[in-house]
CSV table of C-alpha atoms in Angstrom, one decimal:
chain,number,residue,atom,x,y,z
N,1,MET,CA,33.0,-56.6,45.7
N,2,SER,CA,34.6,-55.6,42.4
N,3,MET,CA,32.9,-56.6,39.1
N,4,LYS,CA,33.8,-56.5,35.5
N,5,LEU,CA,31.4,-57.3,32.7
N,6,TYR,CA,33.0,-58.6,29.5
N,7,GLY,CA,31.1,-58.2,26.3
N,8,ALA,CA,30.0,-56.0,23.3
N,9,VAL,CA,27.6,-53.1,23.3
N,10,LEU,CA,25.1,-54.5,20.8
N,11,SER,CA,24.9,-58.0,22.2
N,12,PRO,CA,21.4,-58.7,23.5
N,13,PHE,CA,22.8,-61.0,26.2
N,14,VAL,CA,25.2,-58.4,27.4
N,15,ARG,CA,22.4,-55.8,27.3
N,16,LYS,CA,20.2,-58.1,29.4
N,17,THR,CA,22.9,-58.3,32.0
N,18,ARG,CA,23.6,-54.6,32.0
N,19,VAL,CA,19.9,-53.9,32.6
N,20,VAL,CA,19.8,-56.3,35.5
N,21,LEU,CA,22.9,-54.6,37.0
N,22,ALA,CA,21.4,-51.2,36.5
N,23,LEU,CA,18.0,-52.1,38.1
N,24,LYS,CA,19.9,-53.6,41.1
N,25,GLY,CA,22.1,-50.6,41.4
N,26,LEU,CA,25.3,-52.6,41.2
N,27,GLU,CA,28.5,-50.9,40.0
N,28,TYR,CA,30.8,-52.6,37.5
N,29,GLU,CA,33.5,-52.0,34.9
N,30,SER,CA,32.7,-52.7,31.3
N,31,VAL,CA,35.4,-54.6,29.3
N,32,HIS,CA,34.9,-54.7,25.5
N,33,VAL,CA,35.1,-58.1,23.9
N,34,ASP,CA,34.5,-58.3,20.2
N,35,PRO,CA,32.7,-61.6,19.6
N,36,ASN,CA,34.3,-61.9,16.2
N,37,SER,CA,37.9,-61.3,17.5
N,38,LYS,CA,38.2,-62.4,21.1
N,39,PRO,CA,41.4,-61.5,23.0
N,40,GLU,CA,44.0,-64.2,23.6
N,41,GLY,CA,43.2,-66.2,26.7
N,42,TYR,CA,39.5,-65.3,26.8
N,43,GLU,CA,38.6,-69.0,27.1
N,44,ARG,CA,40.0,-68.8,30.7
N,45,ILE,CA,37.2,-66.3,31.4
N,46,SER,CA,34.5,-67.9,29.3
N,47,PRO,CA,35.1,-71.5,28.5
N,48,LEU,CA,32.9,-71.4,25.4
N,49,GLN,CA,34.3,-68.0,24.5
N,50,ARG,CA,30.9,-66.4,24.5
N,51,ILE,CA,29.7,-63.1,25.8
N,52,PRO,CA,28.9,-61.9,28.4
N,53,ALA,CA,31.2,-63.1,31.2
N,54,LEU,CA,31.4,-61.6,34.6
N,55,GLU,CA,34.5,-61.3,36.8
N,56,VAL,CA,33.8,-61.0,40.5
N,57,ASP,CA,36.9,-60.4,42.7
N,58,GLY,CA,39.0,-62.4,40.3
N,59,ARG,CA,36.5,-65.2,39.8
N,60,TYR,CA,34.5,-65.8,36.6
N,61,LEU,CA,31.0,-66.6,35.6
N,62,ALA,CA,29.8,-67.1,32.0
N,63,ASP,CA,26.4,-67.1,30.4
N,64,SER,CA,23.8,-64.3,30.8
N,65,ALA,CA,21.3,-66.5,32.5
N,66,VAL,CA,23.8,-67.8,35.1
N,67,ILE,CA,25.1,-64.2,35.7
N,68,CYS,CA,21.6,-62.8,36.2
N,69,SER,CA,20.8,-65.6,38.7
N,70,TYR,CA,24.0,-64.8,40.6
N,71,LEU,CA,23.2,-61.1,40.7
N,72,GLU,CA,19.7,-61.9,42.1
N,73,ALA,CA,21.4,-63.9,44.9
N,74,VAL,CA,23.9,-61.2,45.8
N,75,GLN,CA,21.4,-58.3,45.5
N,76,PRO,CA,17.9,-59.6,46.0
N,77,ASP,CA,16.3,-56.1,45.9
N,78,PRO,CA,14.5,-55.4,43.6
N,79,ALA,CA,13.5,-59.1,43.0
N,80,LEU,CA,13.6,-60.1,39.4
N,81,TYR,CA,12.6,-63.7,40.0
N,82,PRO,CA,9.2,-64.5,41.6
N,83,GLU,CA,9.0,-66.3,45.0
N,84,ASP,CA,6.3,-68.6,43.8
N,85,PRO,CA,8.0,-71.8,42.5
N,86,TYR,CA,5.7,-72.2,39.5
N,87,GLU,CA,6.0,-68.5,38.5
N,88,ARG,CA,9.8,-68.7,39.0
N,89,ALA,CA,9.9,-71.8,36.7
N,90,ARG,CA,7.8,-69.9,34.2
N,91,THR,CA,10.3,-67.0,34.4
N,92,LEU,CA,13.2,-69.4,33.5
N,93,TRP,CA,11.1,-70.8,30.7
N,94,PHE,CA,10.5,-67.5,29.1
N,95,GLU,CA,14.1,-66.4,29.6
N,96,LYS,CA,15.2,-69.5,27.8
N,97,TYR,CA,12.6,-68.9,25.1
N,98,ALA,CA,14.0,-65.5,24.5
N,99,ASP,CA,17.6,-66.5,24.6
N,100,TYR,CA,17.3,-69.6,22.4
N,101,GLU,CA,14.3,-69.0,20.1
N,102,ILE,CA,13.7,-65.3,19.7
N,103,SER,CA,17.5,-64.7,19.5
N,104,VAL,CA,18.0,-67.1,16.6
N,105,ASN,CA,15.5,-65.2,14.5
N,106,CYS,CA,15.3,-61.6,15.7
N,107,THR,CA,19.0,-61.2,16.5
N,108,PHE,CA,20.9,-63.7,14.4
N,109,ALA,CA,18.8,-63.7,11.3
N,110,VAL,CA,17.5,-60.1,11.1
N,111,PHE,CA,19.9,-58.0,13.2
N,112,ARG,CA,23.1,-59.8,12.3
N,113,ASN,CA,22.4,-59.7,8.6
N,114,ARG,CA,21.2,-56.1,8.4
N,115,ILE,CA,23.6,-54.5,10.9
N,116,VAL,CA,26.5,-56.7,11.9
N,117,MET,CA,27.3,-57.9,8.4
N,118,ARG,CA,27.3,-54.4,7.1
N,119,LEU,CA,29.6,-53.3,10.0
N,120,MET,CA,31.9,-56.1,8.9
N,121,GLY,CA,31.8,-55.0,5.3
N,122,ARG,CA,29.9,-58.1,4.1
N,123,GLU,CA,26.6,-58.6,2.3
N,124,CYS,CA,23.3,-58.9,4.0
N,125,ASP,CA,21.5,-62.2,3.3
N,126,GLU,CA,18.1,-60.6,2.8
N,127,GLU,CA,16.6,-63.9,1.8
N,128,MET,CA,17.4,-65.3,5.3
N,129,VAL,CA,15.9,-62.2,6.8
N,130,GLN,CA,12.7,-62.5,4.9
N,131,LYS,CA,12.4,-66.2,5.7
N,132,ALA,CA,12.7,-65.4,9.4
N,133,LEU,CA,10.1,-62.6,9.1
N,134,SER,CA,7.6,-64.5,7.2
N,135,GLN,CA,7.9,-68.1,8.5
N,136,GLN,CA,9.9,-68.4,11.7
N,137,ILE,CA,9.0,-65.3,13.7
N,138,PRO,CA,5.2,-65.2,13.4
N,139,PRO,CA,4.5,-68.4,15.5
N,140,LEU,CA,7.0,-67.3,18.1
N,141,PHE,CA,5.3,-63.9,18.4
N,142,ASP,CA,1.8,-65.5,18.3
N,143,TYR,CA,2.7,-67.6,21.4
N,144,LEU,CA,4.1,-64.6,23.3
N,145,ASN,CA,1.1,-62.4,22.4
N,146,GLN,CA,-1.2,-65.1,23.7
N,147,GLU,CA,0.7,-65.5,26.9
N,148,LEU,CA,0.6,-61.8,27.5
N,149,GLU,CA,-3.2,-61.6,27.1
N,150,GLY,CA,-4.5,-59.5,30.0
N,151,LYS,CA,-1.1,-59.4,31.6
N,152,THR,CA,1.6,-56.7,32.2
N,153,TYR,CA,4.5,-59.2,32.6
N,154,LEU,CA,5.3,-62.7,31.3
N,155,ALA,CA,5.5,-64.4,34.7
N,156,GLY,CA,3.8,-63.5,38.0
N,157,ASP,CA,2.7,-59.9,38.6
N,158,GLN,CA,6.1,-58.3,38.5
N,159,LEU,CA,9.0,-57.4,36.2
N,160,THR,CA,11.3,-60.4,35.9
N,161,VAL,CA,14.4,-61.4,34.0
N,162,ALA,CA,12.1,-63.0,31.5
N,163,ASP,CA,10.7,-59.7,30.5
N,164,ILE,CA,14.2,-58.2,30.3
N,165,ALA,CA,15.5,-61.1,28.2
N,166,LEU,CA,12.7,-60.8,25.7
N,167,ALA,CA,12.9,-57.0,25.5
N,168,SER,CA,16.6,-57.1,25.0
N,169,GLN,CA,16.2,-59.4,21.9
N,170,LEU,CA,13.6,-57.1,20.6
N,171,VAL,CA,16.0,-54.1,20.8
N,172,ASN,CA,18.1,-55.9,18.2
N,173,PHE,CA,15.0,-56.6,16.1
N,174,LYS,CA,14.4,-52.8,16.2
N,175,HIS,CA,18.0,-52.0,15.3
N,176,GLY,CA,17.5,-54.4,12.3
N,177,GLY,CA,14.7,-52.1,11.0
N,178,GLU,CA,11.8,-54.1,12.3
N,179,SER,CA,9.1,-53.7,15.0
N,180,VAL,CA,6.4,-55.8,16.6
N,181,ASP,CA,3.2,-55.4,14.6
N,182,ALA,CA,0.8,-53.8,17.0
N,183,GLU,CA,-2.2,-54.9,15.0
N,184,ARG,CA,-1.3,-58.5,14.8
N,185,TYR,CA,0.5,-58.8,18.2
N,186,PRO,CA,-1.0,-56.0,20.4
N,187,ASN,CA,-0.1,-57.5,23.7
N,188,LEU,CA,3.5,-58.2,22.7
N,189,ALA,CA,3.9,-54.7,21.1
N,190,ALA,CA,2.6,-53.1,24.3
N,191,HIS,CA,5.0,-55.2,26.4
N,192,ALA,CA,8.0,-54.2,24.2
N,193,GLU,CA,7.1,-50.5,24.3
N,194,ARG,CA,6.7,-50.7,28.1
N,195,LEU,CA,10.0,-52.4,28.7
N,196,HIS,CA,11.9,-50.2,26.2
N,197,GLY,CA,10.6,-47.2,28.0
N,198,LEU,CA,12.3,-48.2,31.3
N,199,GLU,CA,15.3,-45.9,32.0
N,200,PRO,CA,18.1,-48.6,31.6
N,201,PHE,CA,16.6,-49.7,28.2
N,202,ALA,CA,15.8,-46.2,27.0
N,203,LYS,CA,19.3,-45.0,27.7
N,204,THR,CA,21.0,-48.0,26.0
N,205,ILE,CA,18.7,-47.9,23.0
N,206,GLU,CA,19.6,-44.2,22.4
N,207,LYS,CA,23.3,-44.9,22.8
N,208,GLU,CA,23.3,-47.9,20.5
N,209,THR,CA,21.2,-46.2,17.8
N,210,GLY,CA,23.7,-43.4,17.8
N,211,LEU,CA,26.6,-45.8,17.4
N,212,ILE,CA,24.9,-47.7,14.5
N,213,ASN,CA,24.0,-44.4,12.7
N,214,LYS,CA,27.6,-43.2,13.2
N,215,PHE,CA,29.2,-46.3,11.7
N,216,LEU,CA,26.7,-47.0,9.0
N,217,GLY,CA,25.9,-43.4,8.1
N,218,GLY,CA,22.2,-43.6,9.0
C-alpha cells in the first residue's frame, strides 16, 4: 500500500493526521500543498480544495476525520477509537468539537493572525485575537476542563483521535504565543502537556517552532 499525504506543515488538521500515521507506524510520502496557493487540478484530489488529502494506491480521500477513520480500519493497532459504542460516539463528538469550534478560535483567530498573516506580509488583526481570547475561547475551555475532571483522556480510558485532534489545535494556539491557563483550566492544561509530550507531537512541535523562528526571525 502506497500513501501520500497532501498538506502544509503548520496545519492542525494535517498534523492530526500525521500523528495518527506515526502512532500506527504507517509509512507515507508528504506532498506540500500551500492552502493559499493550491496546485492546478488539486480539486481532483480534494473536492473542496482543503487539506489534508490522502492518496492510497492512486485513490483519494479528503478531510482529516475521514482519513483518520480510514487509517483505523486499515491498521487497527493501536486502537484510537473505543470499542464501546457510547465512548466511540463521544470520541467523534470531541473530534468535531476540536475541528470545528476550537479551530475557529485557537487556530484561525489567534494563530492565523499572529503567525500566518505575518508570514504572508500582512497585518495581524489583534482586535480579533483579543476578542477570541477574552470572549470566545473561555467557555470552550471551561467545557473541556470540566469534561476532563478526574480523567486522563476525553473519551474512554484510552488515547483516542479526540485527544489528538484537540492537542493539535492547541499546538497552533501555542505557536500563536498563547497557552492554556493552568490555574483556570488545570485539567485541560495537564491534558495538553501530556499529549504534547508524546514523541510524534514533541518532534513536530520542535520542527515547526524552528521553522516559524527561521521565517519570522524569532
